PDB file of C-alpha atoms in Angstrom:
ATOM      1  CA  UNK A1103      -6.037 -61.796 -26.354  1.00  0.00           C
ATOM      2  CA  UNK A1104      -4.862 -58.860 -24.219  1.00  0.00           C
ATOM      3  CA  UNK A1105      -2.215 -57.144 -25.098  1.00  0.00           C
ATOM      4  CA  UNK A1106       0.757 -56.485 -22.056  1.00  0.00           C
ATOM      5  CA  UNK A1107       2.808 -54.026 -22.297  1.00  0.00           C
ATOM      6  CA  UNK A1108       5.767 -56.567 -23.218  1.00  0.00           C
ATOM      7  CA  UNK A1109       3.830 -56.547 -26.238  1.00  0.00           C
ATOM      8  CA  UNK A1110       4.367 -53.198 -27.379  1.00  0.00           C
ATOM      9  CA  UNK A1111       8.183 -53.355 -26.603  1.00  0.00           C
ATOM     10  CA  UNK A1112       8.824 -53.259 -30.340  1.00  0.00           C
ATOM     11  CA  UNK A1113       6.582 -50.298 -31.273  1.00  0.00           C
ATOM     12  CA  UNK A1114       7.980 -47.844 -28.209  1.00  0.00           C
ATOM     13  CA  UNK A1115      11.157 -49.580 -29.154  1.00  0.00           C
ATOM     14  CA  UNK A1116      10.841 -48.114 -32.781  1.00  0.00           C
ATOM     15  CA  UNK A1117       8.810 -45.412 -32.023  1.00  0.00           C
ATOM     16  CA  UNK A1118      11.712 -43.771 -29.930  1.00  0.00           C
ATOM     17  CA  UNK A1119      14.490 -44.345 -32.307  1.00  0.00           C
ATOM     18  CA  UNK A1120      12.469 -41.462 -34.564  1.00  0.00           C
ATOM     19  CA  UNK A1121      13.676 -38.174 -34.381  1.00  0.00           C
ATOM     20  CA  UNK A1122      12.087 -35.546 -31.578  1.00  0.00           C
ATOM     21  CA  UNK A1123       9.398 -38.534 -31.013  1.00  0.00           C
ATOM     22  CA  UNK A1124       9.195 -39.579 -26.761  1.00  0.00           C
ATOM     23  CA  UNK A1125       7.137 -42.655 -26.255  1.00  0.00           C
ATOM     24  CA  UNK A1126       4.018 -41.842 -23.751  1.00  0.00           C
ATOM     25  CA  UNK A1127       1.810 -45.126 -23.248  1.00  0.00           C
ATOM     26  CA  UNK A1128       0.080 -47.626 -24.467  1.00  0.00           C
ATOM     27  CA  UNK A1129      -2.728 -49.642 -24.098  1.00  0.00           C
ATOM     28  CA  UNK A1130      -5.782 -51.959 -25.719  1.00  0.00           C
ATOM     29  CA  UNK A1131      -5.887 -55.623 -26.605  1.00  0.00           C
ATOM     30  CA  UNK A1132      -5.144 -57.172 -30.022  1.00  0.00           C
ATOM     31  CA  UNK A1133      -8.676 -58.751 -30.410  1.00  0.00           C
ATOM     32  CA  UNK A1134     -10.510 -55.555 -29.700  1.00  0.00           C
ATOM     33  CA  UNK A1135      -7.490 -52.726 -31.208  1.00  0.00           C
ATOM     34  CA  UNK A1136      -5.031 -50.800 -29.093  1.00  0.00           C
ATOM     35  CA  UNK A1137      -3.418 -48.067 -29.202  1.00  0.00           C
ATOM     36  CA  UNK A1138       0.474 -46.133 -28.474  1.00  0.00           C
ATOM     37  CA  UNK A1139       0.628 -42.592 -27.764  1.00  0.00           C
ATOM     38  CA  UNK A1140       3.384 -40.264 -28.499  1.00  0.00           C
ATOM     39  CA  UNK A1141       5.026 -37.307 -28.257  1.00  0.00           C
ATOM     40  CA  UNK A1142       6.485 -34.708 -30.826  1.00  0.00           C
ATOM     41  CA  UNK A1143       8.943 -32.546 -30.304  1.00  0.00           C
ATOM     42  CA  UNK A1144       7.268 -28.803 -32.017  1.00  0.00           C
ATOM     43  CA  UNK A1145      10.682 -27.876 -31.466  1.00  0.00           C
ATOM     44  CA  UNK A1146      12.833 -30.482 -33.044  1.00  0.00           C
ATOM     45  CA  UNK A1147      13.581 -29.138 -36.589  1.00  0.00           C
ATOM     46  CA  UNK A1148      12.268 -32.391 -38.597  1.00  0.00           C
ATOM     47  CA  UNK A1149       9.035 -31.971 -35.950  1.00  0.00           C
ATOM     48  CA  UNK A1150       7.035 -31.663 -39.550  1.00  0.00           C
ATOM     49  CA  UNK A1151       8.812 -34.222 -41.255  1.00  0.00           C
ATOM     50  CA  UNK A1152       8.160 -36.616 -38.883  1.00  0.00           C
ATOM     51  CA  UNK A1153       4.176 -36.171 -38.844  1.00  0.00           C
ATOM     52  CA  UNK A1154       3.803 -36.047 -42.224  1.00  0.00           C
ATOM     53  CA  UNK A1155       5.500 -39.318 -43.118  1.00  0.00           C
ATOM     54  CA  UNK A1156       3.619 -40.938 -39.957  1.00  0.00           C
ATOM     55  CA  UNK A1157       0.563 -39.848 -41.131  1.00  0.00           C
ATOM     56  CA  UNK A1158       1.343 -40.509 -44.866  1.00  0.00           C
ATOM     57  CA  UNK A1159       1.964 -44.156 -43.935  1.00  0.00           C
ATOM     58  CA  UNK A1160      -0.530 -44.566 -41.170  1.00  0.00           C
ATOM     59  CA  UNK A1161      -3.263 -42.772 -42.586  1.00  0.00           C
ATOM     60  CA  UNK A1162      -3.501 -42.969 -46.368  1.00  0.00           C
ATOM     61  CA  UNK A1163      -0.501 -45.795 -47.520  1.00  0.00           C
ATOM     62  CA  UNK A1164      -1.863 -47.866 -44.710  1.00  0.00           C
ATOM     63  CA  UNK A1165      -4.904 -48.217 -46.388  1.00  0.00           C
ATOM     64  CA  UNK A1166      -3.674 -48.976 -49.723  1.00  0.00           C
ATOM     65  CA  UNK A1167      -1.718 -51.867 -47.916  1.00  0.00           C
ATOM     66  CA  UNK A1168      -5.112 -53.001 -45.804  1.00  0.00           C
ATOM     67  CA  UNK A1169      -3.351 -51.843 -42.644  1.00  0.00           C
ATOM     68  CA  UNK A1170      -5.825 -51.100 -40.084  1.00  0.00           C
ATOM     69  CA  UNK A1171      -4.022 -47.645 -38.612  1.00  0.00           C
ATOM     70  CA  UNK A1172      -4.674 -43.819 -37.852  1.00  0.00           C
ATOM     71  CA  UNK A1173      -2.738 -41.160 -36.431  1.00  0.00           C
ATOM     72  CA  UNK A1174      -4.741 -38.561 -34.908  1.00  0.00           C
ATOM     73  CA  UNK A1175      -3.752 -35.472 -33.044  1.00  0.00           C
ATOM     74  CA  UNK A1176      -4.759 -35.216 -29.404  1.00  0.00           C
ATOM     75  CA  UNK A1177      -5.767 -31.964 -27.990  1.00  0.00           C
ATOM     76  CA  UNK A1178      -7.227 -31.818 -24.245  1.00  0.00           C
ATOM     77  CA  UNK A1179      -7.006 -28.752 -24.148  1.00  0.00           C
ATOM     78  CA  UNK A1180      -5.269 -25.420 -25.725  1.00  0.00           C
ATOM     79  CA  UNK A1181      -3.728 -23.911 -22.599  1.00  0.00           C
ATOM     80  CA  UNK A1182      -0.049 -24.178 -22.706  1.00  0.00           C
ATOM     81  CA  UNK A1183       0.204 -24.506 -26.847  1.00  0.00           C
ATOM     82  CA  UNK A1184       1.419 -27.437 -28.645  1.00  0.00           C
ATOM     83  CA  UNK A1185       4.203 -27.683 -26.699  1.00  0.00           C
ATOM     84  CA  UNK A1186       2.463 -28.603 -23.205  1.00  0.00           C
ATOM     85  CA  UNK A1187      -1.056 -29.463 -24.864  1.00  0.00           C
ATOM     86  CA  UNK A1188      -0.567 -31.728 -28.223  1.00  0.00           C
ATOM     87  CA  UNK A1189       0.253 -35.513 -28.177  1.00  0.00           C
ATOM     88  CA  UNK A1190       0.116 -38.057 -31.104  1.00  0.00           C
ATOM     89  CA  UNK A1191      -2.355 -41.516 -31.176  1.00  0.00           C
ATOM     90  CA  UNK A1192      -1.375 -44.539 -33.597  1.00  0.00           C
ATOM     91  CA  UNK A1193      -5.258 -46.301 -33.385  1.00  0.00           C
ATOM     92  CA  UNK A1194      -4.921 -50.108 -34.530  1.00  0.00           C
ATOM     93  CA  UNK A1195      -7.842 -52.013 -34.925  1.00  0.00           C
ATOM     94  CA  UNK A1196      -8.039 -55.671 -34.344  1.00  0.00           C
ATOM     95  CA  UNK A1197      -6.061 -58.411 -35.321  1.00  0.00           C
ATOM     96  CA  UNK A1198      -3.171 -56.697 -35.753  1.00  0.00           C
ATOM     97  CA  UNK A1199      -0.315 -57.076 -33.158  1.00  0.00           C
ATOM     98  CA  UNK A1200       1.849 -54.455 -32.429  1.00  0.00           C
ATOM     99  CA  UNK A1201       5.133 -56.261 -33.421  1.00  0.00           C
ATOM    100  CA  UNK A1202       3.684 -56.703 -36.614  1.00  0.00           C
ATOM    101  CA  UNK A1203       3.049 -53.041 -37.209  1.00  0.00           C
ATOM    102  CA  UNK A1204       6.463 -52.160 -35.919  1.00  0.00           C
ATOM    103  CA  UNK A1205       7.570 -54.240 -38.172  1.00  0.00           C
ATOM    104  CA  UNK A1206       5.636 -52.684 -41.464  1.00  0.00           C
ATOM    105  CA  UNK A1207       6.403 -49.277 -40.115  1.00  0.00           C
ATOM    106  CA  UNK A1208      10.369 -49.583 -40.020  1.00  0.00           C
ATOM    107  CA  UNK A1209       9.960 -51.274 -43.604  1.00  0.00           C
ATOM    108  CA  UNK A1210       9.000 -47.663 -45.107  1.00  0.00           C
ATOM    109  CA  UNK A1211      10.075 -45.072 -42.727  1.00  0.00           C
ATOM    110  CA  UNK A1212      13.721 -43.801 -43.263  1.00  0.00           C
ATOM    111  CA  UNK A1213      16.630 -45.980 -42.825  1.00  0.00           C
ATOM    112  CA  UNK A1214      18.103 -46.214 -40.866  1.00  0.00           C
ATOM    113  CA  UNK A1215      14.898 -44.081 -38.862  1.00  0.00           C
ATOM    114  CA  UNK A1216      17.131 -42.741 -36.458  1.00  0.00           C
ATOM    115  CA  UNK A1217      19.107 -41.146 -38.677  1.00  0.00           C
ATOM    116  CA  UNK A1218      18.246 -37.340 -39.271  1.00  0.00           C
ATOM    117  CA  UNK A1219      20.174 -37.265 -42.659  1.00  0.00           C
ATOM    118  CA  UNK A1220      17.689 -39.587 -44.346  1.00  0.00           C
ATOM    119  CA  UNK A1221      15.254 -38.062 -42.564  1.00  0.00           C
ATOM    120  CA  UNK A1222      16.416 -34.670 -44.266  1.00  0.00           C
ATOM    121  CA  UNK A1223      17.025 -36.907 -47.991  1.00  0.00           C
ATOM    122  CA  UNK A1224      13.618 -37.790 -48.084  1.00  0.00           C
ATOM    123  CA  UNK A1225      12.433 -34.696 -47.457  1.00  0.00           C
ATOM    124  CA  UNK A1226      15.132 -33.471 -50.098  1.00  0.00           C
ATOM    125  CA  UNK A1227      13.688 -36.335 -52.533  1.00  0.00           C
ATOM    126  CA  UNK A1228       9.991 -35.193 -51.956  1.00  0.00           C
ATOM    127  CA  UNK A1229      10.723 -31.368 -52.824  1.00  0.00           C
ATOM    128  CA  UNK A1230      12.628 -32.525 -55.948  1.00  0.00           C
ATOM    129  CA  UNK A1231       9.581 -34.198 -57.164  1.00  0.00           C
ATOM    130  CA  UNK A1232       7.293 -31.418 -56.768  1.00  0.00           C
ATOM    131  CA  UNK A1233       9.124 -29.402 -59.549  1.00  0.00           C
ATOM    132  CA  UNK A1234       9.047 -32.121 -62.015  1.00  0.00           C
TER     133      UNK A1234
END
């Protein structure tokens, strides 16, 4: 099945409620994996924050969960700096329809994600269980 871009309405949807996070593209079919491509504000003060819970859930709770996600950096070239030169991939591999990983996303980002207060809490949370 190939994937339109109607069908990623509810991942750039999602994807640009997140803090310093500007949707770029996407592209791919379900039966073969797609992908979205974003952008991170360096500048945006939960820039950090907001890469390390992607790639927390993405990369390593994703596969605890049998999700079949990566986020990878993307680097064409190192003129400019992260600020003209770094985007973000989410990789999905078949089978696995972008609505549907909107939907798992949402369920354990930050909630409301928008919100740069939780954002901030669960970074809070995360720094108070390091000293235990």
């Amino acid at each position: 099945m190939v994937t339109t871009e109607a069908d990623f309405t509810p991942m750039q949807a999602l994807l640009e409620r997140i803090p310093g996070v500007a949707y770029l593209g996407a592209g791919g079919s379900v039966d073969a994996g797609w992908w979205v491509s974003l952008d991170i504000d360096v500048d945006h003060p939960l820039a950090w924050q907001v890469v390390q819970q992607l790639s927390h859930v993405l990369n390593f709770l994703a596969r605890e969960e049998d999700w079949p996600t990566i986020l990878t950096p993307i680097a064409p070239t190192t003129i400019g700096g992260p600020k003209t030169s770094l985007s973000w991939a989410i990789d999905v591999g078949p089978d696995y329809p972008p609505a549907e990983c909107a939907r798992q996303l949402q369920a354990v980002l930050p909630d409301p994600v928008e919100d740069e207060i939780e954002w901030q809490k669960r970074d809070a949370a995360n720094d108070d269980s390091d000293e235990l």
